[in-house]
Coordinates of C-alpha atoms in Angstrom, one line a residue:
P686 CA -3.8 31.3 -37.9
D687 CA -7.4 31.5 -36.8
K688 CA -9.8 33.5 -39.0
L689 CA -11.0 36.7 -37.3
C690 CA -14.8 37.0 -37.5
F691 CA -17.6 39.3 -36.4
F692 CA -20.9 37.7 -35.7
D693 CA -23.8 40.2 -35.7
V694 CA -27.2 39.7 -34.0
S695 CA -29.7 37.8 -36.2
T696 CA -31.4 34.4 -36.3
T697 CA -29.5 33.6 -39.5
V698 CA -26.1 34.3 -37.9
L699 CA -27.1 32.2 -34.9
A700 CA -28.0 29.3 -37.1
L701 CA -24.5 29.6 -38.8
A702 CA -22.9 29.8 -35.4
Q703 CA -24.5 26.5 -34.4
I704 CA -22.7 24.6 -37.2
I705 CA -19.2 26.2 -36.8
D706 CA -16.7 23.4 -36.4
K707 CA -13.5 25.3 -37.2
K708 CA -11.0 27.1 -35.0
L709 CA -12.0 30.8 -35.1
T710 CA -11.6 34.0 -33.2
I711 CA -15.1 35.6 -33.0
Y712 CA -16.2 39.0 -31.7
S713 CA -19.8 39.6 -31.1
H714 CA -22.2 41.9 -29.2
S715 CA -24.9 39.2 -29.1
L716 CA -25.9 37.5 -25.8
D717 CA -27.2 34.5 -27.7
N718 CA -23.8 34.0 -29.5
A719 CA -22.0 34.3 -26.2
L720 CA -24.2 31.6 -24.7
L721 CA -23.8 29.4 -27.7
F722 CA -20.0 29.6 -27.7
A723 CA -19.5 29.4 -24.0
D724 CA -18.5 25.7 -24.1
R725 CA -16.9 25.6 -27.5
S726 CA -13.1 25.3 -26.9
E727 CA -12.3 25.6 -30.7
V728 CA -13.7 29.2 -30.6
D729 CA -11.8 32.1 -29.0
F730 CA -14.9 34.2 -28.3
H731 CA -14.9 37.9 -27.3
L732 CA -18.2 39.5 -26.1
L733 CA -18.3 43.2 -26.7
G734 CA -19.9 45.2 -23.9
G735 CA -21.9 48.3 -23.4
Q736 CA -25.6 49.0 -22.7
F737 CA -27.8 45.9 -22.9
Y738 CA -30.8 46.0 -25.3
S739 CA -33.1 43.3 -24.0
K740 CA -35.5 43.2 -26.9
N741 CA -32.8 42.1 -29.4
R742 CA -30.5 40.6 -26.7
F743 CA -27.4 42.6 -27.6
Y744 CA -24.9 45.0 -26.1
F745 CA -23.8 48.3 -27.6
G746 CA -21.3 50.9 -26.5
F747 CA -19.5 53.6 -28.4
S748 CA -16.0 52.6 -27.1
E749 CA -16.6 49.0 -28.5
A750 CA -17.7 50.5 -31.9
E751 CA -14.4 52.4 -32.0
V752 CA -12.4 49.3 -31.3
L753 CA -14.2 47.4 -34.0
S754 CA -13.5 50.2 -36.6
K755 CA -9.8 49.5 -36.2
M756 CA -10.1 45.8 -36.7
S757 CA -10.0 43.9 -40.0
F758 CA -12.2 40.9 -40.0
D759 CA -12.0 38.0 -42.4
F760 CA -15.8 37.6 -42.4

């Protein structure tokens, strides 16, 4: 089965995302990660919603934080 991953918002994580070549399921609240994975068929990408924070280009919502607290990520 695919590994379940959470990709946070950072330049380091974005650099890692650029070299991913494995089949993964990824959750993120990062607009940059969403744009990067938009055309990557090997990745099952889920963008978390909420209010958009333009300075750091991410979304945050309390309901999404609650969903994440119930998930168990591989990394």
